[in-house]
Short mmCIF file of C-alpha atoms in Angstrom, two decimals:
data_model
loop_
_atom_site.label_atom_id
_atom_site.label_comp_id
_atom_site.label_asym_id
_atom_site.label_seq_id
_atom_site.Cartn_x
_atom_site.Cartn_y
_atom_site.Cartn_z
CA MET A 8 23.43 85.44 -0.54
CA GLY A 9 25.83 86.35 -3.33
CA ARG A 10 28.85 86.32 -1.02
CA TYR A 11 27.71 82.99 0.41
CA ILE A 12 27.59 81.42 -3.08
CA LEU A 13 30.96 82.93 -4.08
CA LYS A 14 32.52 81.55 -0.91
CA ARG A 15 31.15 78.08 -1.64
CA LEU A 16 32.42 78.33 -5.24
CA GLY A 17 35.87 79.18 -3.89
CA TYR A 18 35.80 76.12 -1.65
CA MET A 19 34.74 74.03 -4.65
CA VAL A 20 37.68 75.20 -6.78
CA VAL A 21 40.18 74.56 -3.98
CA THR A 22 38.69 71.14 -3.30
CA LEU A 23 38.89 70.14 -6.96
CA PHE A 24 42.52 71.30 -7.22
CA VAL A 25 43.49 69.27 -4.14
CA ILE A 26 41.71 66.19 -5.53
CA VAL A 27 43.43 66.57 -8.91
CA ALA A 28 46.85 67.01 -7.29
CA LEU A 29 46.47 64.08 -4.89
CA THR A 30 45.15 61.78 -7.61
CA PHE A 31 47.90 62.78 -10.06
CA PHE A 32 50.79 62.09 -7.70
CA THR A 33 49.22 59.10 -5.91
CA MET A 34 48.44 57.16 -9.08
CA LYS A 35 52.16 57.24 -9.94
CA LEU A 36 52.66 54.93 -6.95
CA LEU A 37 50.64 52.19 -8.66
CA PRO A 38 52.82 49.15 -9.47
CA GLY A 39 53.87 48.80 -13.08
CA THR A 40 53.82 51.34 -15.89
CA PRO A 41 51.63 51.92 -18.94
CA TYR A 42 54.65 52.85 -21.05
CA LYS A 43 56.08 50.19 -23.33
CA ASN A 44 59.16 52.30 -24.14
CA GLN A 45 59.62 54.45 -21.06
CA GLN A 46 63.37 54.64 -21.70
CA LYS A 47 62.64 56.71 -24.84
CA LEU A 48 60.97 59.48 -22.84
CA SER A 49 62.98 62.70 -22.74
CA LYS A 50 64.26 64.14 -19.47
CA GLU A 51 61.71 66.94 -19.75
CA GLN A 52 58.82 64.47 -19.92
CA ILE A 53 59.73 62.35 -16.90
CA PRO A 54 59.72 64.78 -13.89
CA LEU A 55 56.34 64.71 -12.15
CA PRO A 56 56.14 68.46 -11.45
CA VAL A 57 56.57 69.16 -15.17
CA GLN A 58 53.92 66.60 -16.07
CA PHE A 59 51.55 68.05 -13.47
CA VAL A 60 51.92 71.63 -14.70
CA LYS A 61 51.33 70.53 -18.29
CA TYR A 62 48.30 68.48 -17.24
CA ILE A 63 46.76 71.42 -15.37
CA GLY A 64 47.31 73.61 -18.43
CA ASN A 65 45.51 71.11 -20.68
CA LEU A 66 42.79 70.59 -18.07
CA LEU A 67 42.00 74.31 -18.02
CA LYS A 68 41.42 74.01 -21.78
CA GLY A 69 39.03 71.09 -21.23
CA ASP A 70 41.50 68.52 -22.57
CA LEU A 71 41.68 65.35 -20.45
CA GLY A 72 44.31 63.72 -22.64
CA ILE A 73 44.55 60.54 -24.71
CA SER A 74 43.83 57.14 -23.18
CA PHE A 75 46.76 54.73 -22.97
CA GLN A 76 44.43 51.73 -23.19
CA PHE A 77 42.54 52.89 -26.30
CA ASP A 78 45.07 54.21 -28.81
CA GLY A 79 44.00 57.41 -30.46
CA ARG A 80 40.84 57.92 -28.37
CA SER A 81 40.59 60.92 -26.09
CA VAL A 82 39.41 60.58 -22.51
CA ASN A 83 36.75 63.20 -23.28
CA GLU A 84 35.35 60.98 -26.03
CA ILE A 85 35.37 57.82 -23.91
CA ILE A 86 33.63 59.54 -20.98
CA GLY A 87 31.08 61.01 -23.38
CA ASP A 88 30.27 57.52 -24.69
CA LEU A 89 30.10 55.75 -21.32
CA LEU A 90 28.62 58.38 -19.02
CA PRO A 91 25.00 58.01 -20.27
CA VAL A 92 24.95 54.35 -19.15
CA SER A 93 26.17 55.24 -15.65
CA ALA A 94 23.75 58.16 -15.45
CA ASP A 95 20.90 55.86 -16.49
CA LEU A 96 21.79 53.30 -13.81
CA GLY A 97 22.14 55.94 -11.10
CA PHE A 98 18.91 57.70 -12.05
CA GLU A 99 16.90 54.47 -12.08
CA ALA A 100 18.31 53.47 -8.69
CA LEU A 101 17.47 56.90 -7.23
CA VAL A 102 13.89 56.81 -8.56
CA VAL A 103 13.33 53.26 -7.26
CA GLY A 104 14.87 54.20 -3.93
CA LEU A 105 12.60 57.23 -3.56
CA ILE A 106 9.37 55.51 -4.58
CA VAL A 107 9.83 52.26 -2.64
CA GLY A 108 11.42 54.00 0.35
CA LEU A 109 8.58 56.51 0.65
CA ILE A 110 5.93 53.80 0.37
CA LEU A 111 7.58 51.65 3.04
CA GLY A 112 8.16 54.64 5.29
CA ILE A 113 4.54 55.78 5.03
CA ILE A 114 3.22 52.29 5.74
CA ALA A 115 5.56 51.90 8.73
CA GLY A 116 4.61 55.32 10.09
CA VAL A 117 0.87 54.80 9.74
CA LYS A 118 1.02 51.17 10.92
CA ARG A 119 3.63 51.73 13.63
CA ASN A 120 4.25 48.95 16.14
CA THR A 121 2.66 46.42 13.78
CA ALA A 122 4.12 43.69 11.58
CA TRP A 123 4.41 46.22 8.71
CA ASP A 124 6.51 48.50 10.90
CA TYR A 125 8.78 45.66 12.02
CA ILE A 126 9.28 44.46 8.43
CA THR A 127 10.25 47.96 7.29
CA THR A 128 12.65 48.30 10.21
CA PHE A 129 14.24 44.96 9.28
CA ILE A 130 14.65 46.08 5.66
CA ALA A 131 16.21 49.34 6.85
CA VAL A 132 18.71 47.49 9.03
CA ILE A 133 19.67 45.14 6.18
CA GLY A 134 19.98 48.03 3.75
CA VAL A 135 22.29 49.94 6.04
CA SER A 136 24.34 46.91 7.15
CA VAL A 137 24.86 44.93 3.93
CA PRO A 138 27.21 46.50 1.35
CA SER A 139 25.83 46.85 -2.18
CA PHE A 140 28.51 44.56 -3.66
CA VAL A 141 27.52 41.73 -1.28
CA LEU A 142 23.83 42.19 -2.09
CA ALA A 143 24.63 42.29 -5.81
CA GLN A 144 26.36 38.92 -5.73
CA LEU A 145 23.56 37.38 -3.66
CA LEU A 146 21.01 38.63 -6.19
CA GLN A 147 23.09 37.27 -9.06
CA TYR A 148 23.37 33.85 -7.46
CA TYR A 149 19.71 33.47 -6.44
CA PHE A 150 17.83 35.10 -9.32
CA ALA A 151 20.26 34.57 -12.22
CA VAL A 152 22.42 31.53 -11.51
CA LYS A 153 20.20 29.32 -9.36
CA HIS A 154 16.74 30.07 -10.81
CA GLN A 155 17.73 31.77 -14.09
CA TRP A 156 14.84 34.22 -13.84
CA LEU A 157 16.95 37.24 -14.82
CA PRO A 158 20.20 37.86 -16.73
CA VAL A 159 23.32 37.55 -14.63
CA ALA A 160 25.11 40.54 -16.19
CA TYR A 161 25.36 43.13 -19.01
CA TRP A 162 23.02 46.02 -19.92
CA ASP A 163 21.18 44.96 -23.08
CA GLY A 164 17.50 45.49 -22.22
CA PRO A 165 14.95 46.11 -19.43
CA ALA A 166 15.46 42.67 -17.87
CA TYR A 167 19.18 43.41 -17.51
CA HIS A 168 18.42 46.51 -15.44
CA VAL A 169 16.51 44.75 -12.65
CA LEU A 170 19.29 43.21 -10.53
CA PRO A 171 21.85 46.06 -10.70
CA VAL A 172 19.19 48.69 -10.02
CA ILE A 173 17.88 46.75 -7.00
CA ALA A 174 21.41 46.24 -5.67
CA LEU A 175 22.19 49.94 -6.01
CA ALA A 176 18.79 51.17 -4.78
CA PHE A 177 18.54 49.01 -1.66
CA GLY A 178 20.59 51.39 0.47
CA PRO A 179 18.54 54.47 -0.52
CA ILE A 180 15.33 52.48 0.04
CA ALA A 181 16.41 51.71 3.59
CA SER A 182 17.50 55.27 4.38
CA ILE A 183 14.43 56.95 2.93
CA ALA A 184 12.07 54.48 4.63
CA ARG A 185 13.76 55.12 7.98
CA TYR A 186 13.70 58.90 7.63
CA MET A 187 10.12 58.92 6.36
CA ARG A 188 8.88 56.66 9.14
CA THR A 189 10.51 58.78 11.88
CA SER A 190 9.32 62.07 10.40
CA LEU A 191 5.78 60.79 9.85
CA VAL A 192 5.45 59.45 13.39
CA ASP A 193 6.57 62.83 14.77
CA ASN A 194 4.04 64.68 12.62
CA LEU A 195 1.18 62.31 13.45
CA ASN A 196 1.78 63.03 17.15
CA SER A 197 1.90 66.81 16.68
CA ASP A 198 -0.70 69.34 17.83
CA TYR A 199 -1.78 70.44 14.35
CA ILE A 200 -2.70 66.84 13.46
CA GLU A 201 -4.79 66.56 16.62
CA MET A 202 -6.54 69.79 15.64
CA ALA A 203 -7.21 68.43 12.13
CA ARG A 204 -8.74 65.29 13.62
CA ALA A 205 -10.86 67.39 15.98
CA LYS A 206 -12.25 69.26 12.97
CA GLY A 207 -13.62 65.96 11.67
CA LEU A 208 -11.30 65.62 8.67
CA SER A 209 -11.08 62.15 7.16
CA ARG A 210 -8.17 59.85 8.03
CA PHE A 211 -6.92 60.06 4.44
CA THR A 212 -6.88 63.87 4.51
CA VAL A 213 -5.17 63.98 7.89
CA VAL A 214 -2.48 61.50 6.95
CA PHE A 215 -1.71 62.34 3.31
CA LYS A 216 -2.62 66.01 2.93
CA HIS A 217 -1.12 67.10 6.24
CA ALA A 218 1.21 64.60 7.94
CA VAL A 219 2.83 63.03 4.86
CA ARG A 220 3.21 66.37 3.09
CA ASN A 221 5.11 67.91 6.01
CA SER A 222 7.12 64.72 6.53
CA LEU A 223 8.63 65.03 3.03
CA ILE A 224 10.71 68.08 4.02
CA PRO A 225 13.52 66.05 5.70
CA ILE A 226 13.55 63.70 2.69
CA VAL A 227 14.30 66.60 0.34
CA THR A 228 17.41 67.44 2.37
CA ILE A 229 18.92 63.94 2.00
CA VAL A 230 18.24 63.42 -1.70
CA GLY A 231 21.29 65.44 -2.75
CA PRO A 232 23.82 63.57 -0.59
CA MET A 233 22.10 60.32 -1.54
CA ALA A 234 22.59 61.04 -5.25
CA VAL A 235 26.27 61.64 -4.49
CA GLY A 236 26.46 58.32 -2.65
CA LEU A 237 24.98 56.50 -5.63
CA MET A 238 27.91 57.69 -7.75
CA THR A 239 30.27 55.67 -5.56
CA GLY A 240 27.98 52.64 -5.72
CA VAL A 241 27.92 52.78 -9.51
CA LEU A 242 31.68 52.07 -9.58
CA VAL A 243 31.26 48.72 -7.84
CA ILE A 244 27.91 47.63 -9.31
CA GLU A 245 29.01 48.25 -12.91
CA ASN A 246 32.10 46.12 -12.38
CA ILE A 247 30.12 43.25 -10.80
CA PHE A 248 27.45 43.22 -13.53
CA ALA A 249 29.87 43.98 -16.41
CA ILE A 250 27.90 47.11 -17.29
CA PRO A 251 29.75 49.19 -19.91
CA GLY A 252 29.64 52.44 -17.95
CA ILE A 253 32.15 54.91 -16.65
CA GLY A 254 32.44 53.09 -13.32
CA ASP A 255 33.49 49.82 -14.92
CA GLN A 256 35.98 51.67 -17.12
CA PHE A 257 37.45 53.42 -14.09
CA VAL A 258 38.18 50.09 -12.39
CA THR A 259 39.72 48.76 -15.62
CA SER A 260 41.88 51.88 -15.99
CA VAL A 261 43.36 51.28 -12.51
CA TYR A 262 44.29 47.70 -13.47
CA THR A 263 45.94 48.86 -16.72
CA ASN A 264 47.61 52.00 -15.31
CA ASP A 265 45.74 54.15 -17.79
CA TYR A 266 46.74 57.43 -16.12
CA PRO A 267 44.73 59.83 -18.32
CA MET A 268 41.59 57.70 -17.87
CA ILE A 269 42.11 57.51 -14.10
CA MET A 270 42.49 61.28 -13.93
CA GLY A 271 39.56 61.95 -16.26
CA THR A 272 37.08 59.73 -14.43
CA THR A 273 38.26 60.96 -11.02
CA ILE A 274 37.79 64.57 -12.08
CA MET A 275 34.38 63.78 -13.58
CA PHE A 276 33.15 62.11 -10.38
CA SER A 277 34.72 64.83 -8.22
CA VAL A 278 33.02 67.61 -10.17
CA ALA A 279 29.69 65.80 -9.80
CA PHE A 280 30.29 65.44 -6.05
CA VAL A 281 31.17 69.07 -5.38
CA VAL A 282 28.44 70.44 -7.66
CA VAL A 283 25.77 68.42 -5.84
CA ILE A 284 27.17 69.48 -2.47
CA LEU A 285 27.25 73.11 -3.67
CA ILE A 286 23.60 72.91 -4.72
CA VAL A 287 22.65 71.38 -1.36
CA ASP A 288 24.57 74.11 0.50
CA ILE A 289 22.81 76.83 -1.49
CA LEU A 290 19.42 75.24 -0.86
CA TYR A 291 20.20 75.05 2.86
CA GLY A 292 21.12 78.72 2.76
CA VAL A 293 17.84 79.57 1.05
CA ILE A 294 15.76 77.47 3.44
CA ASP A 295 17.54 78.62 6.60
CA PRO A 296 19.32 82.03 6.48
CA ARG A 297 21.05 81.19 9.76
CA ILE A 298 23.33 78.83 7.82
CA ARG A 299 24.59 81.73 5.72
CA VAL A 300 25.36 83.71 8.86
CA ALA A 301 27.16 80.74 10.43
CA GLY A 302 29.10 80.34 7.19
CA GLY A 303 30.50 83.89 7.45
CA GLU A 304 28.01 86.00 5.49
CA HIS A 305 26.93 89.18 7.27
#
C-alpha cells in the first residue's frame, strides 16, 4: 500500500509541474500586457525561461507573488481572503446535491415506473443536459428579475445563497438521483432482499435498512469526483452572481492580465483537483486491492 501511495504522489507532483508550466507559458499568449512601463524591464527580466525558473523557486517557498491588479497585495493574501466564500458555496452545493439527489433517487427506486420515477428521470436529464451557467441565468430572470422573490446577485445573507447554490447543485442532484435510483432498483431485485421479505421483515426495514444502505456504496465513489467538478462550476457561477470568491477573481485576473493571480488561482484549483483524485485513488485501493495490483504494486 505504501508503494501505491508513493507512486500516486509522484504522479501528483509531475501533474502539478506540467500544469504550472503550461499555464505559465500559455498565459503569456493573452493579448495585451499588465505592464505600464514594459520598456523599463531589464534584459534579464524579460526572457520567459528566466521568469519561469524564478517563479518555480518562489513557488517552492510558498510565495505566489504580488498581484498586478491590487498593488502591494500578495496573491497568497488575496486567495486567503476569497477562498472561504468559494469553499462555502461549493460545500453548500455539495450538501444540497447529496440530500436532494438521494431523496429523489430513493423515491424513484421505490416508486419505479410511476409518475415519481418519470419526474426524477426528467430532472436527471435536465440536470445533465443544461449547463449550470444557462440554469443560473434562467433562475435569475424568473425568481429575481421577473418576480423579485430573491436577490439577483451578491453574497450578503442567506437569501443571496439560494439561487447560486441551486444552479451549482442541480448537476450533482441529477447525477446522484440517477445513480441512487439504478443502484436501489438492482438491490431491490436481489436475492438477499427476497430472503428478507420471506422472513417477514417490514417494508421499511427491507427498503431502508438493507436495500438503501447497500445502494449508498456507489454514491460514495462518485462524491470525490463530484466535489472536483463543483470547483469548475464555482468559477462560472461566482462570475454570473457577482459573488466575491476566488472563481470570480480568477475570471477578472484573465481580463486584466494579472499573471501572478492567474498562476496562483490555477495552482490552488489544481492542487485541490489532484489531492481529491489522490484521496479517491487511495480509497479505491483500500476498498479493492486489485486496483493496487493493476497500478503496479506487487
